[in-house]
DNA sequence: CGCTGTCTTGAAAGGACTCAACGCCGGTGG
DNA sequence: CCACCGGCGTTGAGTCCTTTCAAGACAGCG
């Protein structure tokens, strides 16, 4: 089960035979997690990286007093915690929204690969750089957008990412997140998320039925959210020279 | 003038002779910027990385409607925009608070170095990972802390970073930022920053005189801010194996 | 069928923003 | 040397946004 790792890495550009071999030979374990389960606890010293194969996951931070902030949403194909490869301590946790199938790739294996194959090191670094760009956009959204704009923004981002992953059909995608969880992600209370979603629905911007989100008016939605997909760096290639 | 680059990289661990040579041979230009000047504009396609040698700088994002969010503060010794080395487009800008002396290191040189020296690639990747950890903490602060807690949090972070850089004396450090700018950084209006700072001062937590910040009661300040320095990964070393 | 978690709604309180005005200070030019 | 100017910090009042608390409706599941 290493095809996913290979696929993810090759999305940044074709590999040479020896690089391909190296990636293919990385031993990884595939593990299943239930919904609402922690994959990594804050403060853990993990020995493996997590590649999401199936399901929705999220990174989070707890404040000492218990408040929680979700700092990233992860969809299939995402490397969720490359930090551990080089950093001694992990300062945030990783949890699941839905049942998830994840591949654990040992840090030692990734370190070895990057030592032997500079190009592969670049790919992983690039993933981290893109993660950073997305995080800065979240900072901007949290700091400068109103709750209504924020609640519009994150679906925009998720929608584009899912589309790139081929997981959008008829302008609709899965959104298996409770309103309380959205609150933790978008920096608002659950109750306020509820009211805000209602406003977006009654403006005919989105539809939310069961766990499915349908974008009814992309133009007005992305406008309201001041969303532009540049920061996602979709289609980014990694240079060899 | 490449000592700073060498110094920064060696802070993660000693270099081998050939690595040292490689870093030493990187040609970099040193350029001076005035206060409140843009070093990199959003959307630029820069050809060099920026290493801050002297002065305070910040990364920022503008929303289409003009609102601005500051996404990171940079102090001497910081690499401010490693993104450009591998990403095609730069989605945020870099500006100065004070007059700044910066070293521009060509992307091509950094790419070459990382191709030849896997360990150096790791160091740069590590810097990016730490940046990411700091950004996630900002996300948490913006999403879950009240304005008062946030206004306490950022000085905590800055203070610890400056201390690590040897720029704190008698519990006080430079803070050459207007209240309006703090607003853009902490996700609040300038007026509210003013009132909040007054509250912190009248609680005898901090003192703010001219452009100098003095921490009067670290215990209570960091407590209020729910601050813990783990996420800064100070003293992080980079493994060779 | 009953339970539990989630969504929904209302009312009241608190936090943060905007607008506008004023004082202070350093810098500039006369 | 003084008057003026502009940027920054400070204040007040009113409004809007968001939260909290609490209760009820709803739906999925055992």
Coordinates of C-alpha atoms (C1' of nucleotides) in Angstrom, one line a residue:
Chain A
X1 CA 0.0 0.0 0.0
X2 CA 2.5 2.7 -0.9
X3 CA 0.9 3.8 -4.1
X4 CA -0.6 6.8 -2.3
X5 CA 2.8 8.0 -1.2
X6 CA 4.1 7.7 -4.7
X7 CA 1.1 9.4 -6.2
X8 CA 1.3 12.3 -3.8
X9 CA 5.0 12.8 -4.5
X10 CA 4.6 12.4 -8.3
X11 CA 2.0 15.1 -8.3
X12 CA 4.8 17.6 -8.1
X13 CA 6.6 16.1 -11.2
X14 CA 7.8 12.8 -12.6
X15 CA 10.4 10.8 -10.7
X16 CA 13.5 9.2 -11.9
X17 CA 13.7 5.4 -11.7
X18 CA 15.9 5.3 -8.7
X19 CA 13.8 7.9 -6.8
X20 CA 10.7 5.8 -7.6
X21 CA 12.4 2.7 -6.3
X22 CA 13.3 4.5 -3.1
X23 CA 9.8 5.7 -2.5
X24 CA 8.3 2.4 -3.4
X25 CA 10.6 0.7 -0.9
X26 CA 9.5 2.8 2.0
X27 CA 7.7 0.5 4.4
X28 CA 4.5 2.0 5.6
X29 CA 1.8 0.6 7.8
X30 CA -1.8 1.3 7.0
X31 CA -4.0 1.8 10.0
X32 CA -7.7 2.5 10.3
X33 CA -9.1 5.0 12.8
X34 CA -12.7 5.6 13.8
X35 CA -14.4 8.9 13.5
X36 CA -13.6 11.4 16.2
X37 CA -10.5 9.6 17.3
X38 CA -7.0 11.1 17.9
X39 CA -4.3 9.9 15.6
X40 CA -1.6 11.9 17.4
X41 CA -1.9 13.5 20.8
X42 CA -0.3 16.9 21.5
X43 CA 3.1 16.4 23.0
X44 CA 3.6 13.0 21.6
X45 CA 6.9 12.1 20.2
X46 CA 5.7 10.3 17.1
X47 CA 8.0 8.0 15.1
X48 CA 6.0 8.1 11.9
X49 CA 4.4 10.6 9.5
X50 CA 0.8 10.4 8.7
X51 CA -0.4 10.3 5.1
X52 CA -4.2 10.5 4.9
X53 CA -5.5 7.8 2.5
X54 CA -9.2 8.0 3.2
X55 CA -11.4 10.3 5.3
X56 CA -11.2 13.8 6.8
X57 CA -8.8 14.7 9.5
X58 CA -7.7 17.9 11.3
X59 CA -4.8 19.3 13.2
X60 CA -5.6 21.0 16.5
X61 CA -4.1 22.9 19.4
X62 CA -5.5 23.0 22.9
X63 CA -4.9 26.0 25.1
X64 CA -4.1 25.3 28.7
X65 CA -7.6 26.2 29.8
X66 CA -9.1 23.7 27.4
X67 CA -10.3 25.8 24.5
X68 CA -9.5 24.2 21.2
X69 CA -8.5 25.6 17.9
X70 CA -8.5 23.6 14.7
X71 CA -5.5 24.7 12.6
X72 CA -5.8 22.7 9.5
X73 CA -8.2 20.4 7.6
X74 CA -6.8 17.4 5.9
X75 CA -8.2 15.5 3.0
X76 CA -7.1 12.3 1.4
X77 CA -3.6 12.7 -0.2
X78 CA -2.4 15.2 2.5
X79 CA 0.7 14.7 4.6
X80 CA -0.6 15.7 7.9
X81 CA 2.4 16.0 10.1
X82 CA 5.7 16.3 8.4
X83 CA 6.9 18.3 11.4
X84 CA 7.9 15.3 13.3
X85 CA 10.5 14.3 10.7
X86 CA 12.9 16.9 11.9
X87 CA 11.4 18.6 15.0
X88 CA 11.9 17.0 18.4
X89 CA 8.5 17.8 19.8
X90 CA 5.1 17.9 18.3
X91 CA 3.1 20.8 19.5
X92 CA -0.2 20.0 17.9
X93 CA -2.4 17.0 17.7
X94 CA -4.1 15.2 14.8
X95 CA -7.7 13.9 15.0
X96 CA -10.3 12.4 12.6
X97 CA -13.7 13.8 11.6
X98 CA -14.7 10.6 9.8
X99 CA -13.3 7.1 9.8
X100 CA -9.9 7.4 8.3
X101 CA -7.4 5.1 6.6
X102 CA -3.9 6.5 7.1
X103 CA -0.5 5.3 6.1
X104 CA 2.2 5.7 8.7
X105 CA 5.6 6.4 7.1
X106 CA 8.5 6.1 9.5
X107 CA 10.5 9.3 10.1
X108 CA 13.7 7.4 9.7
X109 CA 12.7 6.2 6.2
X110 CA 11.8 9.7 5.1
X111 CA 15.1 11.1 6.5
X112 CA 17.0 8.4 4.7
X113 CA 15.2 9.1 1.5
X114 CA 15.9 12.8 1.7
X115 CA 19.6 12.2 2.3
X116 CA 19.9 10.1 -0.8
X117 CA 17.6 11.9 -3.1
X118 CA 17.8 15.7 -2.9
X119 CA 14.8 16.0 -5.2
X120 CA 12.6 14.1 -2.9
X121 CA 13.8 16.3 0.0
X122 CA 12.6 19.3 -2.1
X123 CA 9.2 17.8 -2.7
X124 CA 8.7 17.3 1.1
X125 CA 10.0 20.8 1.7
X126 CA 7.6 22.1 -0.9
X127 CA 4.7 20.5 0.8
X128 CA 5.7 22.2 4.0
X129 CA 5.9 25.5 2.3
X130 CA 2.5 25.2 0.8
X131 CA 1.1 24.2 4.2
X132 CA 2.6 27.4 5.5
X133 CA 1.0 29.5 2.8
X134 CA -2.4 28.0 3.7
X135 CA -1.8 28.7 7.4
X136 CA -1.0 32.3 6.7
X137 CA -4.2 32.7 4.8
X138 CA -6.1 31.2 7.8
X139 CA -4.3 33.8 10.0
X140 CA -5.6 36.5 7.6
X141 CA -9.1 35.1 7.6
X142 CA -9.2 34.8 11.4
X143 CA -7.7 38.2 12.0
X144 CA -9.5 40.3 9.4
X145 CA -12.7 38.7 8.2
X146 CA -16.0 38.8 10.0
X147 CA -17.6 35.6 11.1
X148 CA -19.8 35.6 8.1
X149 CA -16.9 36.1 5.7
X150 CA -14.9 33.4 7.5
X151 CA -17.7 30.9 7.4
X152 CA -17.8 31.5 3.6
X153 CA -14.1 31.4 3.2
X154 CA -13.3 28.0 4.5
X155 CA -15.8 26.2 2.4
X156 CA -14.3 28.0 -0.6
X157 CA -10.9 26.7 0.3
X158 CA -12.1 23.2 1.0
X159 CA -14.1 23.1 -2.1
X160 CA -11.2 24.0 -4.4
X161 CA -8.9 21.5 -2.7
X162 CA -11.5 18.8 -2.9
X163 CA -12.1 19.6 -6.5
X164 CA -8.4 19.3 -7.3
X165 CA -8.6 15.9 -5.6
X166 CA -11.5 14.9 -7.8
X167 CA -13.9 14.8 -4.9
X168 CA -16.4 17.3 -6.0
X169 CA -19.5 16.3 -8.0
X170 CA -22.2 18.7 -9.2
X171 CA -20.8 21.5 -7.2
X172 CA -21.2 19.6 -4.0
X173 CA -18.8 17.9 -1.7
X174 CA -18.7 16.2 1.7
X175 CA -18.6 18.3 4.8
X176 CA -18.7 15.8 7.7
X177 CA -18.2 18.4 10.4
X178 CA -20.5 19.4 13.2
X179 CA -21.2 23.1 13.7
X180 CA -19.4 23.0 17.0
X181 CA -16.3 21.8 15.2
X182 CA -16.7 24.4 12.5
X183 CA -16.7 26.9 15.4
X184 CA -13.4 25.5 16.6
X185 CA -12.0 25.7 13.1
X186 CA -13.3 29.1 12.1
X187 CA -12.9 30.9 15.4
X188 CA -16.5 31.3 16.4
X189 CA -19.0 29.7 18.8
X190 CA -21.1 26.8 17.6
X191 CA -24.3 28.8 17.9
X192 CA -22.9 31.6 15.8
X193 CA -21.9 29.2 13.1
X194 CA -25.4 28.0 13.0
X195 CA -26.9 31.5 12.5
X196 CA -24.2 32.4 10.0
X197 CA -24.8 29.3 8.0
X198 CA -28.5 30.0 8.0
X199 CA -27.8 33.5 6.6
X200 CA -25.6 32.0 3.8
X201 CA -28.4 29.5 3.0
X202 CA -31.1 32.1 2.9
X203 CA -29.0 34.2 0.6
X204 CA -28.9 31.2 -1.7
X205 CA -25.1 31.0 -1.6
X206 CA -24.8 27.4 -0.3
X207 CA -27.0 24.5 0.6
X208 CA -26.3 22.2 3.4
X209 CA -28.1 18.9 3.6
X210 CA -27.0 16.1 5.8
X211 CA -23.2 16.1 5.6
X212 CA -23.1 17.5 2.1
X213 CA -22.3 21.0 1.0
X214 CA -23.5 22.4 -2.3
X215 CA -22.2 25.6 -3.6
X216 CA -25.1 27.4 -5.3
X217 CA -23.4 30.6 -6.3
X218 CA -19.6 30.4 -6.4
X219 CA -19.3 33.9 -7.7
X220 CA -21.0 35.6 -4.8
X221 CA -19.7 33.2 -2.3
X222 CA -16.0 33.6 -3.2
X223 CA -16.6 37.3 -3.4
X224 CA -18.0 37.5 0.0
X225 CA -15.2 35.5 1.4
X226 CA -12.6 37.5 -0.6
X227 CA -11.3 34.2 -1.7
X228 CA -8.6 33.7 -4.3
X229 CA -7.0 30.2 -4.7
X230 CA -3.5 31.4 -5.4
X231 CA -2.3 30.6 -1.9
X232 CA -3.1 26.9 -2.4
X233 CA -0.4 26.7 -5.0
X234 CA -2.4 24.0 -6.9
X235 CA -0.5 22.5 -9.8
X236 CA 2.8 23.6 -8.2
X237 CA 5.8 21.7 -9.7
X238 CA 9.1 21.1 -8.1
X239 CA 12.2 22.2 -10.0
X240 CA 15.1 19.8 -10.5
X241 CA 17.8 22.3 -11.2
Chain B
X1 CA 28.9 39.7 4.5
X2 CA 27.8 36.1 4.8
X3 CA 28.6 35.5 8.4
X4 CA 25.0 35.9 9.3
X5 CA 23.9 33.2 7.0
X6 CA 26.5 30.9 8.3
X7 CA 25.6 31.8 11.9
X8 CA 21.9 31.2 11.4
X9 CA 22.6 27.8 9.8
X10 CA 25.1 26.8 12.4
X11 CA 22.6 27.5 15.2
X12 CA 21.1 24.1 14.3
X13 CA 24.3 22.3 14.7
X14 CA 27.9 22.3 13.5
X15 CA 28.7 22.1 9.8
X16 CA 31.3 20.0 8.1
X17 CA 34.1 21.7 6.2
X18 CA 32.6 21.2 2.8
X19 CA 29.2 22.4 3.9
X20 CA 30.8 25.5 5.5
X21 CA 32.6 26.3 2.3
X22 CA 29.4 25.9 0.3
X23 CA 27.6 28.3 2.6
X24 CA 30.5 30.7 2.7
X25 CA 30.6 30.8 -1.1
X26 CA 27.0 31.9 -1.5
X27 CA 27.1 35.3 -2.9
X28 CA 24.7 37.6 -1.1
X29 CA 24.0 41.3 -1.5
X30 CA 23.4 43.4 1.5
X31 CA 20.7 46.1 1.0
X32 CA 19.4 48.7 3.4
X33 CA 15.7 49.6 3.6
X34 CA 14.1 52.5 5.3
X35 CA 11.4 52.2 7.9
X36 CA 7.9 51.4 6.6
X37 CA 9.2 50.3 3.3
X38 CA 8.2 47.2 1.3
X39 CA 11.0 44.7 0.7
X40 CA 8.8 42.3 -1.3
X41 CA 5.4 43.2 -2.7
X42 CA 2.6 40.6 -2.8
X43 CA 2.6 38.8 -6.1
X44 CA 6.2 39.6 -6.9
X45 CA 8.3 36.8 -8.3
X46 CA 11.4 37.3 -6.3
X47 CA 14.7 35.9 -7.2
X48 CA 16.3 36.1 -3.8
X49 CA 15.6 35.1 -0.3
X50 CA 15.7 37.6 2.5
X51 CA 17.7 37.2 5.6
X52 CA 17.2 40.0 8.2
X53 CA 20.4 41.2 9.5
X54 CA 19.3 44.3 11.4
X55 CA 15.9 45.8 12.2
X56 CA 12.3 44.5 12.5
X57 CA 10.3 43.3 9.6
X58 CA 6.9 41.7 9.0
X59 CA 5.1 39.5 6.5
X60 CA 1.6 40.6 5.5
X61 CA -1.4 39.7 3.4
X62 CA -3.8 42.2 1.9
X63 CA -7.4 41.2 1.3
X64 CA -8.9 42.4 -2.0
X65 CA -10.9 45.1 -0.2
X66 CA -7.7 46.5 1.4
X67 CA -7.8 45.2 4.9
X68 CA -4.4 44.0 6.0
X69 CA -3.2 41.2 8.2
X70 CA 0.3 40.9 9.5
X71 CA 1.2 37.2 9.5
X72 CA 4.6 37.2 11.1
X73 CA 7.1 39.3 12.8
X74 CA 10.8 39.0 11.9
X75 CA 13.8 39.9 13.9
X76 CA 17.5 39.8 13.0
X77 CA 18.6 36.3 12.1
X78 CA 15.3 35.3 10.6
X79 CA 14.9 34.0 7.1
X80 CA 11.8 35.9 6.0
X81 CA 10.7 34.3 2.8
X82 CA 12.1 30.9 2.1
X83 CA 8.9 30.2 0.2
X84 CA 10.2 31.7 -3.0
X85 CA 13.0 29.1 -3.3
X86 CA 10.5 26.5 -4.4
X87 CA 7.2 28.1 -4.9
X88 CA 6.4 29.9 -8.2
X89 CA 4.3 32.7 -6.7
X90 CA 4.6 34.7 -3.6
X91 CA 1.3 35.3 -1.9
X92 CA 2.4 37.6 0.8
X93 CA 4.6 40.6 1.1
X94 CA 7.4 41.7 3.4
X95 CA 7.8 45.1 4.9
X96 CA 9.9 46.9 7.5
X97 CA 9.0 48.4 10.8
X98 CA 12.3 50.0 11.3
X99 CA 15.3 50.7 9.0
X100 CA 16.5 47.2 8.1
X101 CA 19.7 45.8 6.8
X102 CA 18.9 42.6 4.8
X103 CA 21.0 40.0 3.0
X104 CA 19.6 38.8 -0.3
X105 CA 20.5 35.2 -1.1
X106 CA 19.7 34.1 -4.6
X107 CA 17.2 31.2 -4.9
X108 CA 19.5 29.5 -7.4
X109 CA 22.3 29.5 -4.9
X110 CA 20.1 28.0 -2.2
X111 CA 18.8 25.4 -4.5
X112 CA 22.2 24.4 -5.6
X113 CA 23.4 24.1 -2.0
X114 CA 20.5 21.9 -1.1
X115 CA 21.2 19.7 -4.1
X116 CA 24.8 19.1 -3.0
X117 CA 24.4 19.0 0.7
X118 CA 21.4 17.1 2.1
X119 CA 22.1 18.3 5.6
X120 CA 21.8 22.0 4.5
X121 CA 18.5 21.2 2.8
X122 CA 17.3 19.8 6.1
X123 CA 18.3 22.9 8.0
X124 CA 16.2 25.0 5.6
X125 CA 13.3 22.6 5.8
X126 CA 13.5 22.8 9.6
X127 CA 13.3 26.6 9.5
X128 CA 10.2 26.2 7.5
X129 CA 8.7 23.7 9.9
X130 CA 9.3 26.0 12.8
X131 CA 7.8 28.9 10.9
X132 CA 4.8 26.7 10.5
X133 CA 4.5 25.8 14.1
X134 CA 4.6 29.5 15.0
X135 CA 1.9 30.2 12.5
X136 CA -0.4 27.6 13.9
X137 CA 0.0 29.1 17.3
X138 CA -1.0 32.5 15.8
X139 CA -4.0 30.8 14.4
X140 CA -4.9 29.5 17.8
X141 CA -4.4 32.9 19.4
X142 CA -6.5 34.6 16.8
X143 CA -9.2 32.0 16.9
X144 CA -9.6 31.4 20.5
X145 CA -8.0 34.1 22.7
X146 CA -9.8 37.3 23.6
X147 CA -8.3 40.6 22.4
X148 CA -6.7 41.1 25.8
X149 CA -5.2 37.7 25.9
X150 CA -3.9 38.1 22.4
X151 CA -2.4 41.4 23.1
X152 CA -0.6 39.7 26.0
X153 CA 0.4 36.7 23.9
X154 CA 2.4 38.3 21.1
X155 CA 4.7 40.3 23.4
X156 CA 5.3 37.0 25.2
X157 CA 6.4 35.4 22.0
X158 CA 8.4 38.3 20.8
X159 CA 10.1 38.6 24.2
X160 CA 11.2 35.0 24.2
X161 CA 12.5 35.1 20.7
X162 CA 14.4 38.3 21.3
X163 CA 15.8 36.9 24.5
X164 CA 17.1 33.9 22.6
X165 CA 18.7 36.4 20.1
X166 CA 20.3 38.3 23.0
X167 CA 18.2 41.3 22.5
X168 CA 16.6 41.6 25.9
X169 CA 18.0 43.7 28.7
X170 CA 16.6 44.1 32.1
X171 CA 13.3 42.5 31.0
X172 CA 12.8 45.0 28.3
X173 CA 13.1 44.9 24.6
X174 CA 12.4 47.1 21.6
X175 CA 8.8 47.2 20.2
X176 CA 9.0 49.7 17.3
X177 CA 5.4 49.2 16.3
X178 CA 2.5 51.6 16.3
X179 CA -0.8 50.6 17.9
X180 CA -2.4 50.6 14.5
X181 CA 0.2 48.0 13.3
X182 CA -0.4 45.9 16.4
X183 CA -4.0 45.9 15.4
X184 CA -3.1 44.5 12.0
X185 CA -1.0 41.9 13.6
X186 CA -3.2 40.9 16.5
X187 CA -6.5 41.0 14.7
X188 CA -8.0 44.0 16.4
X189 CA -8.6 47.7 15.7
X190 CA -6.0 50.2 16.6
X191 CA -8.3 51.9 19.1
X192 CA -9.0 48.6 20.9
X193 CA -5.3 47.8 21.1
X194 CA -4.9 51.1 22.8
X195 CA -7.5 50.4 25.5
X196 CA -6.2 46.9 25.9
X197 CA -2.6 48.0 26.4
X198 CA -3.8 50.4 29.0
X199 CA -5.5 47.6 30.9
X200 CA -2.3 45.6 30.8
X201 CA -0.3 48.6 32.0
X202 CA -2.7 49.4 34.8
X203 CA -2.6 45.8 35.9
X204 CA 1.2 46.3 36.2
X205 CA 1.9 43.5 33.7
X206 CA 3.9 45.5 31.2
X207 CA 5.3 48.9 30.8
X208 CA 5.4 50.7 27.4
X209 CA 7.6 53.7 27.1
X210 CA 8.6 55.2 23.8
X211 CA 9.3 52.2 21.7
X212 CA 10.4 50.0 24.5
X213 CA 8.4 47.2 26.1
X214 CA 9.2 46.1 29.7
X215 CA 7.7 43.0 31.1
X216 CA 6.9 43.7 34.8
X217 CA 5.3 40.4 35.7
X218 CA 6.2 37.6 33.4
X219 CA 4.3 35.0 35.5
X220 CA 1.0 36.7 35.3
X221 CA 1.5 37.9 31.7
X222 CA 2.3 34.5 30.3
X223 CA -0.5 33.1 32.3
X224 CA -3.0 35.5 31.0
X225 CA -1.8 34.8 27.5
X226 CA -1.8 31.1 28.1
X227 CA 1.7 31.2 26.6
X228 CA 4.1 28.3 26.5
X229 CA 7.3 28.6 24.5
X230 CA 7.3 25.0 23.2
X231 CA 6.1 25.9 19.8
X232 CA 9.1 28.1 19.1
X233 CA 11.3 25.1 19.1
X234 CA 14.2 27.1 20.5
X235 CA 17.4 25.2 20.6
X236 CA 16.2 22.8 18.0
X237 CA 19.1 20.8 16.4
X238 CA 19.0 19.1 13.1
X239 CA 19.8 15.5 12.9
X240 CA 22.4 14.2 10.5
X241 CA 21.3 10.6 10.4
Chain C
dC1 C1' -39.5 3.4 21.4
dG2 C1' -36.3 6.0 23.9
dC3 C1' -31.7 8.0 24.0
dT4 C1' -28.2 11.0 22.7
dG5 C1' -26.0 14.2 20.0
dT6 C1' -26.8 17.9 16.9
dC7 C1' -29.3 21.7 15.1
dT8 C1' -32.3 25.6 16.1
dT9 C1' -34.2 29.5 18.5
dG10 C1' -34.7 33.4 21.8
dA11 C1' -33.1 36.8 25.0
dA12 C1' -29.7 39.3 27.4
dA13 C1' -25.0 40.6 28.3
dG14 C1' -20.5 41.6 27.0
dG15 C1' -16.9 42.6 23.7
dA16 C1' -15.1 45.1 19.9
dC17 C1' -15.7 48.4 16.2
dT18 C1' -16.5 53.0 14.2
dC19 C1' -16.5 57.7 14.2
dA20 C1' -15.0 61.8 15.9
dA21 C1' -12.3 64.9 18.6
dC22 C1' -8.4 66.2 21.3
dG23 C1' -3.6 66.3 23.1
dC24 C1' 1.1 65.4 22.6
dC25 C1' 5.4 65.3 20.4
dG26 C1' 9.0 65.7 17.0
dG27 C1' 10.2 67.6 12.7
dT28 C1' 10.1 71.3 9.3
dG29 C1' 10.3 75.7 7.5
dG30 C1' 10.1 80.5 8.1
Chain D
dC1 C1' 13.3 80.7 18.0
dC2 C1' 8.8 80.0 17.1
dA3 C1' 4.7 78.5 14.6
dC4 C1' 2.9 75.0 12.0
dC5 C1' 2.0 70.3 10.6
dG6 C1' 1.4 65.4 10.6
dG7 C1' 1.6 61.1 12.9
dC8 C1' 0.5 58.8 16.9
dG9 C1' -1.7 58.0 21.3
dT10 C1' -5.9 58.8 24.0
dT11 C1' -10.9 59.3 25.1
dG12 C1' -16.0 59.1 24.8
dA13 C1' -20.3 57.6 22.9
dG14 C1' -23.1 54.8 20.3
dT15 C1' -23.7 50.7 17.5
dC16 C1' -23.0 46.3 15.8
dC17 C1' -21.3 41.8 16.3
dT18 C1' -20.6 37.7 18.9
dT19 C1' -21.1 35.1 23.0
dT20 C1' -23.5 32.8 26.6
dC21 C1' -27.1 30.4 28.7
dA22 C1' -31.1 27.8 28.3
dA23 C1' -34.7 25.4 26.2
dG24 C1' -36.9 22.9 22.6
dA25 C1' -37.0 20.3 18.0
dC26 C1' -35.1 16.9 15.3
dA27 C1' -32.9 12.8 13.5
dG28 C1' -30.2 8.7 13.7
dC29 C1' -29.4 4.6 16.2
dG30 C1' -29.5 0.9 19.4

